[in-house]
Amino acid sequence: MDAVLVVLAVVGVAIAFVALVFLRREQAGARRSDRERAAEHEQVWTRLDVSEESRRAADLALASMEEGVLLFGADGATRLANPAVEGHLGVRPASVDALLPLGLRRLTERADKARAALAAEVEIGAPTRTLRGFAAPTEDGSVVLVLRDITETRRLDQVRRDFVANASHELKTPAASIQAAAETIRTAASEDPSVVPRFAAQLEREAARLSRIVSDLLDLSRLESGSALDESVALDSIVRDEGERFEEPAAEAGVGLSVRADGIPRVRGSSRDLALLVRNLVDNAIRYTRPGGHVDVDLTSDDGEVVLAIVDTGLGIPSRDLPRIFERFYRVDRARSRETGGTGLGLSIVKHVAENHGGRVEVTSELGQGTRFEVRLPASA
């Protein structure tokens, strides 16, 4: 009986031990399972965080783009449109069918049908703007349309074309006159020597005009790259020097010239370019003032700015021409400009110099009464 009890006790202890080991294994497995689940959950949330961060980055990139981006689903409905779309089109189209102008709708439909990237240009709005659209299909049947405003690009292209055409014309005219005068002199030298001095004088005038055009073109090209602002310039001294330079031409034209420039703060910039600015403005004022008229050049300071005012009692400028007078080769009176030797580039040079020095040019004029040009430049600290 005692032996039986001992055996039963041993078996009970063994069973308890086995149960304890199994329970610990289960607990360890449960702990491992909990850790694995926690790790899986952490991985899921990490992926979600990365996905959310990527989405925010994509949204930020689209929102900061100047180009408009539209995504149309396979059913034609708008799936995505960044803020620039409304800036270009005025509205956010709900679908391809609501997309205007019509040229963009047709572009999108053609790209979808051809399953190929296509591009087109359309005009929209008033004043007219030019948009370039680029449509490309995607693998899931959607179509992406990207819009870019190329109005300024087209304007600059036109300005360049006009400049080349005008420059060619301006250079061709004196060149043709020089050629004609030279041919006449060659013939007349033996047949009628008395006319040689007259054609030689014409040859000299046209050569001088050609030289001025080339010189102004070179100055303008240089100024478009900026001015070296590394000098402390006494603008009053420059104004006085230029005034003295034009005393004789003004007297020959029968135009009075007065210059007032004393005690003015210095400006930071290029003395060469600022002299060019003053020279062109004074020259322009004298050329367009009739005999008996007057040109006043005043240099003053006003609230941290140096102000150069050039006022004439000349022909004046029609109001319709005022917005264009700073364009290259633009002339209000072409016949008078050529007669007086103008190149049509002076005011464009003036504007570039002023802007390169952080200043601005303003003009007011009354036809038949005269014109006032005012240049404002920041005074040197």
mmCIF file of C-alpha atoms in Angstrom:
data_model
loop_
_atom_site.group_PDB
_atom_site.id
_atom_site.type_symbol
_atom_site.label_atom_id
_atom_site.label_comp_id
_atom_site.label_asym_id
_atom_site.label_seq_id
_atom_site.Cartn_x
_atom_site.Cartn_y
_atom_site.Cartn_z
ATOM 1 C CA MET A 1 0.000 0.000 0.000
ATOM 2 C CA ASP A 2 2.790 2.387 0.858
ATOM 3 C CA ALA A 3 4.534 1.516 -2.402
ATOM 4 C CA VAL A 4 1.379 2.342 -4.339
ATOM 5 C CA LEU A 5 1.123 5.688 -2.621
ATOM 6 C CA VAL A 6 4.748 6.450 -3.463
ATOM 7 C CA VAL A 7 4.199 5.572 -7.132
ATOM 8 C CA LEU A 8 1.085 7.722 -7.283
ATOM 9 C CA ALA A 9 2.951 10.617 -5.728
ATOM 10 C CA VAL A 10 5.786 10.309 -8.246
ATOM 11 C CA VAL A 11 3.331 10.153 -11.155
ATOM 12 C CA GLY A 12 1.515 13.226 -9.809
ATOM 13 C CA VAL A 13 4.750 15.165 -9.550
ATOM 14 C CA ALA A 14 5.706 14.133 -13.117
ATOM 15 C CA ILE A 15 2.334 15.190 -14.430
ATOM 16 C CA ALA A 16 2.590 18.524 -12.640
ATOM 17 C CA PHE A 17 6.091 19.032 -13.994
ATOM 18 C CA VAL A 18 5.003 18.235 -17.554
ATOM 19 C CA ALA A 19 2.020 20.557 -17.178
ATOM 20 C CA LEU A 20 4.263 23.314 -15.858
ATOM 21 C CA VAL A 21 6.728 22.924 -18.735
ATOM 22 C CA PHE A 22 3.897 22.910 -21.282
ATOM 23 C CA LEU A 23 2.332 25.984 -19.670
ATOM 24 C CA ARG A 24 5.616 27.856 -19.776
ATOM 25 C CA ARG A 25 6.079 26.909 -23.426
ATOM 26 C CA GLU A 26 2.595 28.142 -24.174
ATOM 27 C CA GLN A 27 3.272 31.373 -22.320
ATOM 28 C CA ALA A 28 6.572 31.812 -24.164
ATOM 29 C CA GLY A 29 4.824 31.102 -27.464
ATOM 30 C CA ALA A 30 2.124 33.566 -26.537
ATOM 31 C CA ARG A 31 4.746 36.156 -25.673
ATOM 32 C CA ARG A 32 6.512 35.498 -29.004
ATOM 33 C CA SER A 33 3.185 35.714 -30.810
ATOM 34 C CA ASP A 34 2.404 39.005 -29.095
ATOM 35 C CA ARG A 35 5.826 40.356 -30.032
ATOM 36 C CA GLU A 36 5.410 39.191 -33.628
ATOM 37 C CA ARG A 37 1.955 40.740 -33.823
ATOM 38 C CA ALA A 38 3.299 43.951 -32.322
ATOM 39 C CA ALA A 39 6.142 43.941 -34.853
ATOM 40 C CA GLU A 40 3.682 43.335 -37.693
ATOM 41 C CA HIS A 41 1.472 46.137 -36.439
ATOM 42 C CA GLU A 42 4.507 48.428 -36.225
ATOM 43 C CA GLN A 43 5.476 47.549 -39.799
ATOM 44 C CA VAL A 44 1.953 48.252 -41.014
ATOM 45 C CA TRP A 45 1.858 51.641 -39.289
ATOM 46 C CA THR A 46 5.328 52.461 -40.587
ATOM 47 C CA ARG A 47 4.173 51.673 -44.118
ATOM 48 C CA LEU A 48 1.085 53.776 -43.582
ATOM 49 C CA ASP A 49 3.183 56.649 -42.250
ATOM 50 C CA VAL A 50 5.530 56.436 -45.250
ATOM 51 C CA SER A 51 2.548 56.270 -47.596
ATOM 52 C CA GLU A 52 0.939 59.288 -45.928
ATOM 53 C CA GLU A 53 4.235 61.209 -46.015
ATOM 54 C CA SER A 54 4.669 60.390 -49.709
ATOM 55 C CA ARG A 55 1.119 61.518 -50.407
ATOM 56 C CA ARG A 56 1.685 64.794 -48.574
ATOM 57 C CA ALA A 57 4.942 65.328 -50.483
ATOM 58 C CA ALA A 58 3.167 64.651 -53.791
ATOM 59 C CA ASP A 59 0.332 67.027 -52.868
ATOM 60 C CA LEU A 60 2.843 69.724 -51.898
ATOM 61 C CA ALA A 61 4.763 69.277 -55.148
ATOM 62 C CA LEU A 62 1.585 69.513 -57.243
ATOM 63 C CA ALA A 63 0.362 72.548 -55.307
ATOM 64 C CA SER A 64 3.642 74.404 -55.854
ATOM 65 C CA MET A 65 3.801 73.770 -59.616
ATOM 66 C CA GLU A 66 3.193 76.595 -62.082
ATOM 67 C CA GLU A 67 1.914 74.030 -64.573
ATOM 68 C CA GLY A 68 -1.664 72.863 -64.266
ATOM 69 C CA VAL A 69 -2.052 69.080 -63.873
ATOM 70 C CA LEU A 70 -5.301 67.248 -64.590
ATOM 71 C CA LEU A 71 -5.905 63.496 -64.276
ATOM 72 C CA PHE A 72 -8.964 62.104 -66.047
ATOM 73 C CA GLY A 73 -10.141 58.579 -65.223
ATOM 74 C CA ALA A 74 -11.061 55.944 -67.791
ATOM 75 C CA ASP A 75 -14.679 57.168 -67.493
ATOM 76 C CA GLY A 76 -13.617 60.752 -68.346
ATOM 77 C CA ALA A 77 -14.247 62.113 -64.841
ATOM 78 C CA THR A 78 -11.652 64.358 -63.208
ATOM 79 C CA ARG A 79 -9.707 62.404 -60.594
ATOM 80 C CA LEU A 80 -7.133 65.055 -59.720
ATOM 81 C CA ALA A 81 -6.543 68.746 -60.411
ATOM 82 C CA ASN A 82 -3.883 70.898 -58.786
ATOM 83 C CA PRO A 83 -4.522 74.577 -57.855
ATOM 84 C CA ALA A 84 -2.731 75.899 -60.970
ATOM 85 C CA VAL A 85 -5.486 74.448 -63.168
ATOM 86 C CA GLU A 86 -7.973 77.112 -62.061
ATOM 87 C CA GLY A 87 -5.338 79.792 -62.604
ATOM 88 C CA HIS A 88 -4.925 78.676 -66.220
ATOM 89 C CA LEU A 89 -8.520 77.762 -67.091
ATOM 90 C CA GLY A 90 -10.543 79.807 -64.601
ATOM 91 C CA VAL A 91 -12.426 76.679 -63.431
ATOM 92 C CA ARG A 92 -11.789 73.088 -62.393
ATOM 93 C CA PRO A 93 -13.449 70.977 -65.086
ATOM 94 C CA ALA A 94 -15.484 68.077 -63.686
ATOM 95 C CA SER A 95 -14.751 65.868 -66.689
ATOM 96 C CA VAL A 96 -13.206 65.782 -70.142
ATOM 97 C CA ASP A 97 -16.549 66.840 -71.617
ATOM 98 C CA ALA A 98 -16.478 70.025 -69.502
ATOM 99 C CA LEU A 99 -12.912 70.877 -70.503
ATOM 100 C CA LEU A 100 -12.498 74.202 -72.333
ATOM 101 C CA PRO A 101 -11.160 75.587 -74.585
ATOM 102 C CA LEU A 102 -12.244 73.006 -77.132
ATOM 103 C CA GLY A 103 -8.689 72.498 -78.377
ATOM 104 C CA LEU A 104 -7.642 71.008 -75.015
ATOM 105 C CA ARG A 105 -10.649 68.666 -74.977
ATOM 106 C CA ARG A 106 -9.824 67.393 -78.445
ATOM 107 C CA LEU A 107 -6.160 67.001 -77.494
ATOM 108 C CA THR A 108 -7.099 64.851 -74.476
ATOM 109 C CA GLU A 109 -9.535 62.738 -76.505
ATOM 110 C CA ARG A 110 -6.994 62.190 -79.290
ATOM 111 C CA ALA A 111 -4.271 61.147 -76.816
ATOM 112 C CA ASP A 112 -6.691 58.690 -75.161
ATOM 113 C CA LYS A 113 -7.774 57.192 -78.494
ATOM 114 C CA ALA A 114 -4.255 56.971 -79.966
ATOM 115 C CA ARG A 115 -2.737 55.805 -76.639
ATOM 116 C CA ALA A 116 0.138 58.174 -77.357
ATOM 117 C CA ALA A 117 1.470 61.437 -75.906
ATOM 118 C CA LEU A 118 0.358 64.518 -77.876
ATOM 119 C CA ALA A 119 0.833 68.297 -77.524
ATOM 120 C CA ALA A 120 -1.026 71.370 -78.778
ATOM 121 C CA GLU A 121 -1.233 75.136 -78.228
ATOM 122 C CA VAL A 122 -4.469 77.036 -77.616
ATOM 123 C CA GLU A 123 -5.460 80.642 -76.943
ATOM 124 C CA ILE A 124 -7.713 81.589 -74.059
ATOM 125 C CA GLY A 125 -9.132 84.619 -72.250
ATOM 126 C CA ALA A 126 -8.983 88.360 -72.759
ATOM 127 C CA PRO A 127 -6.337 89.647 -73.002
ATOM 128 C CA THR A 128 -5.361 86.577 -74.953
ATOM 129 C CA ARG A 129 -3.041 84.078 -73.300
ATOM 130 C CA THR A 130 -1.374 81.105 -74.974
ATOM 131 C CA LEU A 131 -1.453 77.712 -73.245
ATOM 132 C CA ARG A 132 0.526 74.667 -74.271
ATOM 133 C CA GLY A 133 -1.165 71.378 -73.400
ATOM 134 C CA PHE A 134 0.584 68.010 -73.141
ATOM 135 C CA ALA A 135 -1.678 64.944 -72.864
ATOM 136 C CA ALA A 136 -0.414 61.415 -72.139
ATOM 137 C CA PRO A 137 -2.355 58.186 -71.489
ATOM 138 C CA THR A 138 -1.578 55.871 -68.544
ATOM 139 C CA GLU A 139 -1.654 52.088 -68.272
ATOM 140 C CA ASP A 140 -4.949 52.026 -66.348
ATOM 141 C CA GLY A 141 -6.848 53.941 -69.055
ATOM 142 C CA SER A 142 -6.517 57.375 -67.452
ATOM 143 C CA VAL A 143 -5.131 60.464 -69.223
ATOM 144 C CA VAL A 144 -2.846 63.097 -67.696
ATOM 145 C CA LEU A 145 -3.084 66.635 -69.102
ATOM 146 C CA VAL A 146 -0.352 69.170 -68.228
ATOM 147 C CA LEU A 147 -0.952 72.888 -68.963
ATOM 148 C CA ARG A 148 1.735 75.540 -69.256
ATOM 149 C CA ASP A 149 1.265 79.271 -69.889
ATOM 150 C CA ILE A 150 3.694 80.208 -72.685
ATOM 151 C CA THR A 151 2.335 83.727 -73.279
ATOM 152 C CA GLU A 152 5.541 85.417 -72.103
ATOM 153 C CA THR A 153 7.677 83.004 -74.110
ATOM 154 C CA ARG A 154 5.716 83.811 -77.265
ATOM 155 C CA ARG A 155 5.968 87.546 -76.531
ATOM 156 C CA LEU A 156 9.729 87.333 -76.138
ATOM 157 C CA ASP A 157 9.982 85.341 -79.354
ATOM 158 C CA GLN A 158 8.051 88.080 -81.139
ATOM 159 C CA VAL A 159 10.255 90.769 -79.568
ATOM 160 C CA ARG A 160 13.342 88.941 -80.813
ATOM 161 C CA ARG A 161 11.904 88.589 -84.308
ATOM 162 C CA ASP A 162 10.941 92.267 -84.367
ATOM 163 C CA PHE A 163 14.384 93.243 -83.119
ATOM 164 C CA VAL A 164 16.153 91.269 -85.837
ATOM 165 C CA ALA A 165 13.845 92.719 -88.507
ATOM 166 C CA ASN A 166 14.216 96.290 -87.205
ATOM 167 C CA ALA A 167 17.976 96.028 -86.733
ATOM 168 C CA SER A 168 18.370 94.658 -90.247
ATOM 169 C CA HIS A 169 16.285 97.504 -91.643
ATOM 170 C CA GLU A 170 18.077 100.189 -89.634
ATOM 171 C CA LEU A 171 21.490 98.917 -90.706
ATOM 172 C CA LYS A 172 20.459 98.387 -94.312
ATOM 173 C CA THR A 173 19.267 101.987 -94.818
ATOM 174 C CA PRO A 174 22.574 103.797 -94.121
ATOM 175 C CA ALA A 175 24.525 100.992 -95.756
ATOM 176 C CA ALA A 176 22.516 101.443 -98.960
ATOM 177 C CA SER A 177 23.007 105.221 -98.815
ATOM 178 C CA ILE A 178 26.745 104.767 -98.323
ATOM 179 C CA GLN A 179 26.921 102.416 -101.290
ATOM 180 C CA ALA A 180 24.939 104.798 -103.508
ATOM 181 C CA ALA A 181 27.058 107.809 -102.509
ATOM 182 C CA ALA A 182 30.264 105.889 -103.093
ATOM 183 C CA GLU A 183 29.133 104.808 -106.551
ATOM 184 C CA THR A 184 28.126 108.392 -107.397
ATOM 185 C CA ILE A 185 31.474 109.755 -106.229
ATOM 186 C CA ARG A 186 33.332 107.191 -108.319
ATOM 187 C CA THR A 187 31.394 108.168 -111.438
ATOM 188 C CA ALA A 188 31.357 111.912 -110.766
ATOM 189 C CA ALA A 189 35.060 112.128 -109.959
ATOM 190 C CA SER A 190 35.843 112.186 -113.675
ATOM 191 C CA GLU A 191 32.566 113.379 -115.213
ATOM 192 C CA ASP A 192 31.351 116.102 -112.777
ATOM 193 C CA PRO A 193 33.858 116.806 -109.999
ATOM 194 C CA SER A 194 31.713 119.640 -108.606
ATOM 195 C CA VAL A 195 29.185 117.200 -107.064
ATOM 196 C CA VAL A 196 31.821 115.152 -105.254
ATOM 197 C CA PRO A 197 31.884 117.283 -102.044
ATOM 198 C CA ARG A 198 28.091 117.015 -101.670
ATOM 199 C CA PHE A 199 28.063 113.231 -101.975
ATOM 200 C CA ALA A 200 31.169 112.941 -99.807
ATOM 201 C CA ALA A 201 29.296 114.842 -97.060
ATOM 202 C CA GLN A 202 26.333 112.468 -97.462
ATOM 203 C CA LEU A 203 28.714 109.523 -97.250
ATOM 204 C CA GLU A 204 30.158 110.919 -94.029
ATOM 205 C CA ARG A 205 26.691 111.478 -92.468
ATOM 206 C CA GLU A 206 25.482 107.972 -93.260
ATOM 207 C CA ALA A 207 28.719 106.418 -92.011
ATOM 208 C CA ALA A 208 28.372 108.346 -88.745
ATOM 209 C CA ARG A 209 24.745 107.204 -88.423
ATOM 210 C CA LEU A 210 25.756 103.592 -89.052
ATOM 211 C CA SER A 211 28.454 103.925 -86.408
ATOM 212 C CA ARG A 212 25.932 105.298 -83.867
ATOM 213 C CA ILE A 213 23.534 102.414 -84.491
ATOM 214 C CA VAL A 214 26.275 99.829 -84.021
ATOM 215 C CA SER A 215 27.549 101.606 -80.888
ATOM 216 C CA ASP A 216 24.043 101.748 -79.365
ATOM 217 C CA LEU A 217 23.447 98.075 -80.181
ATOM 218 C CA LEU A 218 26.667 97.121 -78.430
ATOM 219 C CA ASP A 219 25.748 99.265 -75.389
ATOM 220 C CA LEU A 220 22.280 97.728 -75.246
ATOM 221 C CA SER A 221 23.646 94.197 -75.507
ATOM 222 C CA ARG A 222 26.073 94.900 -72.662
ATOM 223 C CA LEU A 223 23.402 96.504 -70.471
ATOM 224 C CA GLU A 224 21.069 93.538 -70.860
ATOM 225 C CA SER A 225 23.670 91.538 -68.939
ATOM 226 C CA GLY A 226 23.596 94.080 -66.090
ATOM 227 C CA SER A 227 25.761 96.970 -64.868
ATOM 228 C CA ALA A 228 28.799 96.799 -62.593
ATOM 229 C CA LEU A 229 27.630 98.531 -59.403
ATOM 230 C CA ASP A 230 31.064 98.875 -57.843
ATOM 231 C CA GLU A 231 31.537 102.669 -57.790
ATOM 232 C CA SER A 232 30.332 105.479 -55.581
ATOM 233 C CA VAL A 233 29.211 107.856 -58.312
ATOM 234 C CA ALA A 234 28.846 111.638 -58.056
ATOM 235 C CA LEU A 235 25.876 111.969 -60.379
ATOM 236 C CA ASP A 236 25.853 115.773 -60.090
ATOM 237 C CA SER A 237 29.328 115.879 -61.623
ATOM 238 C CA ILE A 238 28.192 113.631 -64.490
ATOM 239 C CA VAL A 239 25.137 115.816 -65.130
ATOM 240 C CA ARG A 240 27.255 118.969 -65.270
ATOM 241 C CA ASP A 241 29.754 117.314 -67.642
ATOM 242 C CA GLU A 242 27.009 116.144 -69.969
ATOM 243 C CA GLY A 243 25.391 119.579 -69.830
ATOM 244 C CA GLU A 244 28.643 121.140 -71.040
ATOM 245 C CA ARG A 245 28.901 118.518 -73.797
ATOM 246 C CA PHE A 246 25.486 119.552 -75.183
ATOM 247 C CA GLU A 247 25.848 123.342 -74.890
ATOM 248 C CA GLU A 248 27.082 123.690 -78.467
ATOM 249 C CA PRO A 249 24.578 121.242 -80.088
ATOM 250 C CA ALA A 250 21.737 122.967 -78.195
ATOM 251 C CA ALA A 251 22.881 126.400 -79.367
ATOM 252 C CA GLU A 252 23.128 125.155 -82.964
ATOM 253 C CA ALA A 253 19.557 123.821 -82.700
ATOM 254 C CA GLY A 254 18.330 127.122 -81.242
ATOM 255 C CA VAL A 255 17.330 125.412 -77.994
ATOM 256 C CA GLY A 256 18.037 126.825 -74.541
ATOM 257 C CA LEU A 257 19.684 124.439 -72.057
ATOM 258 C CA SER A 258 19.898 124.887 -68.288
ATOM 259 C CA VAL A 259 21.462 122.489 -65.772
ATOM 260 C CA ARG A 260 21.017 122.537 -61.983
ATOM 261 C CA ALA A 261 22.856 119.860 -60.004
ATOM 262 C CA ASP A 262 24.488 120.726 -56.664
ATOM 263 C CA GLY A 263 24.922 119.018 -53.295
ATOM 264 C CA ILE A 264 23.319 115.716 -54.263
ATOM 265 C CA PRO A 265 24.058 112.396 -52.483
ATOM 266 C CA ARG A 266 26.137 109.864 -54.354
ATOM 267 C CA VAL A 267 24.668 106.739 -55.933
ATOM 268 C CA ARG A 268 26.100 103.245 -56.136
ATOM 269 C CA GLY A 269 26.695 102.097 -59.671
ATOM 270 C CA SER A 270 28.585 102.550 -62.919
ATOM 271 C CA SER A 271 29.677 106.070 -63.866
ATOM 272 C CA ARG A 272 29.971 104.990 -67.508
ATOM 273 C CA ASP A 273 26.392 103.713 -67.670
ATOM 274 C CA LEU A 274 24.915 106.622 -65.719
ATOM 275 C CA ALA A 275 26.663 109.052 -68.084
ATOM 276 C CA LEU A 276 25.066 107.106 -70.953
ATOM 277 C CA LEU A 277 21.637 107.536 -69.318
ATOM 278 C CA VAL A 278 22.033 111.312 -68.894
ATOM 279 C CA ARG A 279 23.492 111.719 -72.393
ATOM 280 C CA ASN A 280 20.622 109.918 -74.103
ATOM 281 C CA LEU A 281 17.926 111.824 -72.219
ATOM 282 C CA VAL A 282 19.467 115.256 -72.869
ATOM 283 C CA ASP A 283 20.189 114.397 -76.504
ATOM 284 C CA ASN A 284 16.633 113.157 -76.993
ATOM 285 C CA ALA A 285 15.149 116.314 -75.421
ATOM 286 C CA ILE A 286 17.183 118.630 -77.680
ATOM 287 C CA ARG A 287 16.382 116.642 -80.838
ATOM 288 C CA TYR A 288 12.622 116.878 -80.256
ATOM 289 C CA THR A 289 12.470 120.527 -79.192
ATOM 290 C CA ARG A 290 11.826 123.177 -81.838
ATOM 291 C CA PRO A 291 14.082 126.245 -82.192
ATOM 292 C CA GLY A 292 13.191 128.761 -79.504
ATOM 293 C CA GLY A 293 12.278 125.988 -77.046
ATOM 294 C CA HIS A 294 14.013 125.093 -73.818
ATOM 295 C CA VAL A 295 15.387 122.027 -72.027
ATOM 296 C CA ASP A 296 15.785 122.019 -68.211
ATOM 297 C CA VAL A 297 17.933 119.421 -66.458
ATOM 298 C CA ASP A 298 17.431 119.246 -62.670
ATOM 299 C CA LEU A 299 19.088 116.864 -60.206
ATOM 300 C CA THR A 300 17.581 116.777 -56.704
ATOM 301 C CA SER A 301 17.194 114.376 -53.771
ATOM 302 C CA ASP A 302 13.917 113.135 -52.321
ATOM 303 C CA ASP A 303 13.393 110.697 -49.430
ATOM 304 C CA GLY A 304 16.506 108.592 -49.952
ATOM 305 C CA GLU A 305 16.412 108.833 -53.728
ATOM 306 C CA VAL A 306 18.316 110.881 -56.266
ATOM 307 C CA VAL A 307 15.901 112.352 -58.815
ATOM 308 C CA LEU A 308 16.956 113.393 -62.311
ATOM 309 C CA ALA A 309 14.282 115.383 -64.160
ATOM 310 C CA ILE A 310 14.651 116.449 -67.799
ATOM 311 C CA VAL A 311 11.861 118.714 -69.015
ATOM 312 C CA ASP A 312 11.528 120.052 -72.541
ATOM 313 C CA THR A 313 9.075 122.313 -74.367
ATOM 314 C CA GLY A 314 9.211 120.117 -77.456
ATOM 315 C CA LEU A 315 6.773 118.240 -79.645
ATOM 316 C CA GLY A 316 5.362 116.022 -76.914
ATOM 317 C CA ILE A 317 4.385 112.345 -77.206
ATOM 318 C CA PRO A 318 0.876 111.092 -78.101
ATOM 319 C CA SER A 319 -0.693 109.170 -75.222
ATOM 320 C CA ARG A 320 -1.125 106.072 -77.415
ATOM 321 C CA ASP A 321 2.653 105.910 -77.906
ATOM 322 C CA LEU A 322 3.722 106.390 -74.273
ATOM 323 C CA PRO A 323 3.582 102.671 -73.321
ATOM 324 C CA ARG A 324 5.925 101.772 -76.193
ATOM 325 C CA ILE A 325 8.577 104.493 -76.213
ATOM 326 C CA PHE A 326 11.097 102.324 -74.321
ATOM 327 C CA GLU A 327 10.951 99.552 -76.916
ATOM 328 C CA ARG A 328 13.999 99.078 -79.106
ATOM 329 C CA PHE A 329 13.785 100.952 -82.423
ATOM 330 C CA TYR A 330 10.347 102.351 -81.570
ATOM 331 C CA ARG A 331 9.950 105.915 -82.851
ATOM 332 C CA VAL A 332 7.037 108.296 -82.408
ATOM 333 C CA ASP A 333 8.115 110.320 -85.456
ATOM 334 C CA ARG A 334 10.274 108.112 -87.673
ATOM 335 C CA ALA A 335 10.972 110.784 -90.263
ATOM 336 C CA ARG A 336 12.163 113.327 -87.689
ATOM 337 C CA SER A 337 14.205 110.727 -85.817
ATOM 338 C CA ARG A 338 16.153 109.768 -88.931
ATOM 339 C CA GLU A 339 16.448 113.412 -89.984
ATOM 340 C CA THR A 340 18.057 114.323 -86.653
ATOM 341 C CA GLY A 341 20.253 111.220 -86.565
ATOM 342 C CA GLY A 342 18.419 109.253 -83.883
ATOM 343 C CA THR A 343 18.872 105.473 -83.694
ATOM 344 C CA GLY A 344 15.644 104.538 -81.907
ATOM 345 C CA LEU A 345 17.619 102.856 -79.110
ATOM 346 C CA GLY A 346 18.284 105.736 -76.702
ATOM 347 C CA LEU A 347 15.271 105.355 -74.428
ATOM 348 C CA SER A 348 15.670 101.583 -74.294
ATOM 349 C CA ILE A 349 19.237 102.165 -73.076
ATOM 350 C CA VAL A 350 17.960 104.668 -70.478
ATOM 351 C CA LYS A 351 15.462 102.148 -69.090
ATOM 352 C CA HIS A 352 18.056 99.372 -68.841
ATOM 353 C CA VAL A 353 20.542 101.611 -67.016
ATOM 354 C CA ALA A 354 17.920 102.793 -64.524
ATOM 355 C CA GLU A 355 16.677 99.270 -63.787
ATOM 356 C CA ASN A 356 20.231 97.913 -63.473
ATOM 357 C CA HIS A 357 20.788 100.517 -60.735
ATOM 358 C CA GLY A 358 17.610 99.600 -58.870
ATOM 359 C CA GLY A 359 15.770 102.669 -60.161
ATOM 360 C CA ARG A 360 12.906 103.490 -62.478
ATOM 361 C CA VAL A 361 11.992 105.877 -65.273
ATOM 362 C CA GLU A 362 8.690 107.755 -65.439
ATOM 363 C CA VAL A 363 7.437 109.915 -68.286
ATOM 364 C CA THR A 364 4.601 112.411 -68.647
ATOM 365 C CA SER A 365 3.874 114.282 -71.830
ATOM 366 C CA GLU A 366 1.361 116.573 -73.498
ATOM 367 C CA LEU A 367 1.258 116.672 -77.253
ATOM 368 C CA GLY A 368 2.519 120.006 -78.545
ATOM 369 C CA GLN A 369 3.525 121.183 -75.044
ATOM 370 C CA GLY A 370 6.524 119.078 -74.100
ATOM 371 C CA THR A 371 7.711 116.056 -72.129
ATOM 372 C CA ARG A 372 9.102 115.339 -68.671
ATOM 373 C CA PHE A 373 11.352 112.339 -68.031
ATOM 374 C CA GLU A 374 12.088 111.542 -64.389
ATOM 375 C CA VAL A 375 14.667 108.989 -63.281
ATOM 376 C CA ARG A 376 14.687 107.898 -59.625
ATOM 377 C CA LEU A 377 17.731 106.078 -58.262
ATOM 378 C CA PRO A 378 18.433 104.921 -54.684
ATOM 379 C CA ALA A 379 20.974 107.172 -52.953
ATOM 380 C CA SER A 380 24.154 105.504 -51.717
ATOM 381 C CA ALA A 381 24.041 104.620 -48.017
#
